[in-house]
PDB file of C-alpha atoms and ligand atoms in Angstrom:
ATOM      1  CA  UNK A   8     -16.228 -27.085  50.237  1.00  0.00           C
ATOM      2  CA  UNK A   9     -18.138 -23.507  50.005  1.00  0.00           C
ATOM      3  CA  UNK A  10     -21.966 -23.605  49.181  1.00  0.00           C
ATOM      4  CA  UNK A  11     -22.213 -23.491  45.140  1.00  0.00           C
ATOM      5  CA  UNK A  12     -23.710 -20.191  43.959  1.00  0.00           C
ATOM      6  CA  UNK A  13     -26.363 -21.638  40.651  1.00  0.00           C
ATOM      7  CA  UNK A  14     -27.635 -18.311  38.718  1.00  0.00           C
ATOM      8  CA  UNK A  15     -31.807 -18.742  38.287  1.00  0.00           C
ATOM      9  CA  UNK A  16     -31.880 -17.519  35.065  1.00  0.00           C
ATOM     10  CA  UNK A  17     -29.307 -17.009  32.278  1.00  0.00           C
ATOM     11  CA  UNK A  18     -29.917 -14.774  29.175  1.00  0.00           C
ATOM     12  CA  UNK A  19     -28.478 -16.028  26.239  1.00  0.00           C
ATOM     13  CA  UNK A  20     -26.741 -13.227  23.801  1.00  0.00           C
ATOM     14  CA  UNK A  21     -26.929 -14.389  20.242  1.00  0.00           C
ATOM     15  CA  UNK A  22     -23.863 -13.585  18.549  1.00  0.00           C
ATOM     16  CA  UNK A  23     -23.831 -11.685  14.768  1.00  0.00           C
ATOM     17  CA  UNK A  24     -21.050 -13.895  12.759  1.00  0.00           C
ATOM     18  CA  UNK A  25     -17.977 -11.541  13.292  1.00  0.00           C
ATOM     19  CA  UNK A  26     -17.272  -9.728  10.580  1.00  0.00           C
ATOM     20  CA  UNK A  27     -13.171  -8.767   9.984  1.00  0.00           C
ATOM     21  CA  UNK A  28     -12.377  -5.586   8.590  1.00  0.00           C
ATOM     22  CA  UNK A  29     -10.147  -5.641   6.061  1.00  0.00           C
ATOM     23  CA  UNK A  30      -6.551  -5.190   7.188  1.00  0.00           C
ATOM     24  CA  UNK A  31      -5.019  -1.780   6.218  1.00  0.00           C
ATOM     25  CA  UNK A  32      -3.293  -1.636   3.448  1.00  0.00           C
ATOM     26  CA  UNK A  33       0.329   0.215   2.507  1.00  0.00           C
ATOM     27  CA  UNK A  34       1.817   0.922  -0.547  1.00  0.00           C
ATOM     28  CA  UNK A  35       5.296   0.632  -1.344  1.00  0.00           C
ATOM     29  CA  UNK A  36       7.429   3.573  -3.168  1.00  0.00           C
ATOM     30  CA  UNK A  37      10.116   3.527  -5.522  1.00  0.00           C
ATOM     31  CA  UNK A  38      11.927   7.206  -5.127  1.00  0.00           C
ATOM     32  CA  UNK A  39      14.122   8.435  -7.323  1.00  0.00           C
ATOM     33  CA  UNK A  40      17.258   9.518  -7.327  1.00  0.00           C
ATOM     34  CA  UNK A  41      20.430  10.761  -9.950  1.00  0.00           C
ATOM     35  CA  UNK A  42      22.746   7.881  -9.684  1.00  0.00           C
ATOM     36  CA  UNK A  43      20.618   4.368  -9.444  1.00  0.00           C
ATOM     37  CA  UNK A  44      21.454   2.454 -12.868  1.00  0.00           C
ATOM     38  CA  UNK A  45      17.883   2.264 -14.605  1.00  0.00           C
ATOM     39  CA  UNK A  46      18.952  -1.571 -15.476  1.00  0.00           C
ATOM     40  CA  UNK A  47      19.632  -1.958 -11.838  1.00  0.00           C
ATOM     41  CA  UNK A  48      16.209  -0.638 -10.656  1.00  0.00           C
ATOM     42  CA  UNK A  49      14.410  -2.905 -13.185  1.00  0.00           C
ATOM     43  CA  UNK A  50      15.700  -6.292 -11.873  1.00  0.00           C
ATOM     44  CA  UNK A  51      14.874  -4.802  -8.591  1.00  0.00           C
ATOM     45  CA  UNK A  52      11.125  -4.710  -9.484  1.00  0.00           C
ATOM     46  CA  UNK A  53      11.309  -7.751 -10.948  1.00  0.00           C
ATOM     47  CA  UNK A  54      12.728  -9.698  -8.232  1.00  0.00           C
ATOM     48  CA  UNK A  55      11.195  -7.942  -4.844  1.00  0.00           C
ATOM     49  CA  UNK A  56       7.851  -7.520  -6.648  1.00  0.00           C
ATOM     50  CA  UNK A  57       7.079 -10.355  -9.053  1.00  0.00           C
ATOM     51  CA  UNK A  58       7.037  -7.790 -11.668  1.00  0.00           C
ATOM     52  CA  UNK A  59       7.766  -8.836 -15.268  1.00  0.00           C
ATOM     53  CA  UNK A  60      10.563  -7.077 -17.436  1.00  0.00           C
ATOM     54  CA  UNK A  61       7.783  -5.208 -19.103  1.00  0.00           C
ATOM     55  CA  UNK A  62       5.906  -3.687 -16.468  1.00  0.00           C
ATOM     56  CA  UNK A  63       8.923  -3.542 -14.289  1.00  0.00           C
ATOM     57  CA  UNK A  64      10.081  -1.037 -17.290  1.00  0.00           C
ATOM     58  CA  UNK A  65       6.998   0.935 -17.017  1.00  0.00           C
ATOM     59  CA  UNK A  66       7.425   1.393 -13.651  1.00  0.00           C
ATOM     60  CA  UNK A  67      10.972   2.134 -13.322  1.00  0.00           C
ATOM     61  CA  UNK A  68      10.042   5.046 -15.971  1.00  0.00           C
ATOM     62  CA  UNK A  69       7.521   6.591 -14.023  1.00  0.00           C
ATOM     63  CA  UNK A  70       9.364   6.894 -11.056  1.00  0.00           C
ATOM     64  CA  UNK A  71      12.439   8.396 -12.958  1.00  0.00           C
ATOM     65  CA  UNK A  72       9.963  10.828 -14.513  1.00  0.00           C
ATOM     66  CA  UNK A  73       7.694  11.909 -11.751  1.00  0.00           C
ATOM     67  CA  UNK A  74       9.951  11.487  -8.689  1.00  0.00           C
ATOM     68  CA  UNK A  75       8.273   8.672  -7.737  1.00  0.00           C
ATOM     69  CA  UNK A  76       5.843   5.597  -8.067  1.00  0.00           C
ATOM     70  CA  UNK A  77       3.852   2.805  -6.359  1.00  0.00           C
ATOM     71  CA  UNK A  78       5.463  -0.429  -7.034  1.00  0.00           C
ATOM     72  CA  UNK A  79       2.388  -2.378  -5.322  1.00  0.00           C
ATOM     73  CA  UNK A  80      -0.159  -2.567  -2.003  1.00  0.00           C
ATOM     74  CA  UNK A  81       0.685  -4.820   0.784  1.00  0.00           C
ATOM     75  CA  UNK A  82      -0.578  -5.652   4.181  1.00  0.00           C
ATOM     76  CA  UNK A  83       1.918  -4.312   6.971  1.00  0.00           C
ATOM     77  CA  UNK A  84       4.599  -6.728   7.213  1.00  0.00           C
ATOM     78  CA  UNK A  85       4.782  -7.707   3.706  1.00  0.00           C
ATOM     79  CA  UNK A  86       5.322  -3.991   2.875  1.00  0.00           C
ATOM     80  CA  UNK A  87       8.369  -3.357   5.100  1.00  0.00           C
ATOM     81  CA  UNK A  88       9.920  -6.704   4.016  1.00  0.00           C
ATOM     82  CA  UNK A  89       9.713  -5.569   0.599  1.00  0.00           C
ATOM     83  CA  UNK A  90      11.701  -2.230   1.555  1.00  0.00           C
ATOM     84  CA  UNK A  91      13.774  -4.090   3.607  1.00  0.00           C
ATOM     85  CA  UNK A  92      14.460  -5.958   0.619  1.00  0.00           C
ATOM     86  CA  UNK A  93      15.357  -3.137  -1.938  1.00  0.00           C
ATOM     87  CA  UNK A  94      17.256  -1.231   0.431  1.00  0.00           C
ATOM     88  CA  UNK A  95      19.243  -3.866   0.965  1.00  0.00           C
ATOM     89  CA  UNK A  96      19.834  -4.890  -2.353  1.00  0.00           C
ATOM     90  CA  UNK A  97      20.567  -0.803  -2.785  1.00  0.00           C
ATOM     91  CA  UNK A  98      23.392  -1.144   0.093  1.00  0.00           C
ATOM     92  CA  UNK A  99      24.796  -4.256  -1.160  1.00  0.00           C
ATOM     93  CA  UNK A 100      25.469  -2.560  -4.841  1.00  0.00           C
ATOM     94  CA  UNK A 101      26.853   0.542  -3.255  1.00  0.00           C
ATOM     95  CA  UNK A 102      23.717   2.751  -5.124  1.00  0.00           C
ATOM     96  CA  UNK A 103      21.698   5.305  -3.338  1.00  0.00           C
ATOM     97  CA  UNK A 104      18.219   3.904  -4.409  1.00  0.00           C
ATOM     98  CA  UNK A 105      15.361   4.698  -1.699  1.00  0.00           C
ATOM     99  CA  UNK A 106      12.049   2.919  -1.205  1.00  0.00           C
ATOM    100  CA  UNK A 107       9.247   3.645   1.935  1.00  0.00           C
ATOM    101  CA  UNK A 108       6.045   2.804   2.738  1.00  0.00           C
ATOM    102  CA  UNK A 109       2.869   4.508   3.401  1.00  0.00           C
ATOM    103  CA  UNK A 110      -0.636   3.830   4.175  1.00  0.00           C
ATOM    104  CA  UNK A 111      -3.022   3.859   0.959  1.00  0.00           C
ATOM    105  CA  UNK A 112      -4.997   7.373   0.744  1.00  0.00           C
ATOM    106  CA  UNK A 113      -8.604   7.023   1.272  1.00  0.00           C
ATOM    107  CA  UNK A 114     -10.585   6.745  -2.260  1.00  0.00           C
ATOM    108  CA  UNK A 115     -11.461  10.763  -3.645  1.00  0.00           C
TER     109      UNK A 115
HETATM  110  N1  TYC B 208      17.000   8.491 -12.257  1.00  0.00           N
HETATM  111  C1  TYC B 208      17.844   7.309 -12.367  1.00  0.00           C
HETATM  112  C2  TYC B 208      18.798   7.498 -13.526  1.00  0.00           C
HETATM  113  O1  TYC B 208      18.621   8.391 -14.335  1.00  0.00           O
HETATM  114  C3  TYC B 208      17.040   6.027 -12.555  1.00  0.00           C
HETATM  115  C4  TYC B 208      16.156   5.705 -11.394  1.00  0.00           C
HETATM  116  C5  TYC B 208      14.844   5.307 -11.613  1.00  0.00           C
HETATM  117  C6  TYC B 208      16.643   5.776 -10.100  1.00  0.00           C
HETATM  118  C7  TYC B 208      14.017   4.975 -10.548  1.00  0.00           C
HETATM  119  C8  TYC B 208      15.819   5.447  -9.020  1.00  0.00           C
HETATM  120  O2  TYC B 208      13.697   4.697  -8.211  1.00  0.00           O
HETATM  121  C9  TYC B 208      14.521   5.046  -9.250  1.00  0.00           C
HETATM  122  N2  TYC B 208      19.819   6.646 -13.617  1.00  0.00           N
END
């Protein structure tokens, strides 16, 4: 057995209570394009993003007016699963409906 080194004195650092930042958040975009059935991009809302007919209507809409639209803010991973999600449902109906992600602009 060595000798055993015992420190004299110890300083205690007192802790703040961490604090988390907020995770980053992305948004998830609905593009637009000339041959996606409107109907089709509806129950696409509805079903990847919990939207209701109504607002799934609204947003569908938007998109097909301005080029595109923000179908809702997610951390990380639950923002590419919901791509994942329409782009597969896109594939799987043969329709060239696109979707991305992107971090959410810092407030103006
Ligand atoms: N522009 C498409 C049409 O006229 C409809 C559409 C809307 C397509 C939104 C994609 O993300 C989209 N059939």
């Amino acid at each position: 057995m060595g000798t055993q080194v015992v420190p004299k004195h110890t300083t205690v650092v007192e802790r703040k209570p961490a604090r988390l930042a907020p995770p980053p958040m992305y948004q998830v975009v609905l593009l637009n394009d000339d041959y996606t059935p409107m109907d089709f991009v509806v129950v696409v809302v509805q079903q990847v993003f919990g939207k209701s007919l109504e607002e799934a209507a609204r947003i569908m809409l938007k998109v097909h007016n301005e080029g595109r639209g923000v179908v809702g803010v997610y951390t990380r991973d639950i923002a590419a699963t919901r791509v994942e999600s329409v782009i597969q449902l896109a594939r799987m109906n043969q329709h060239p409906l696109q979707c991305i992600m992107e971090p959410v602009p810092p407030a103006e």
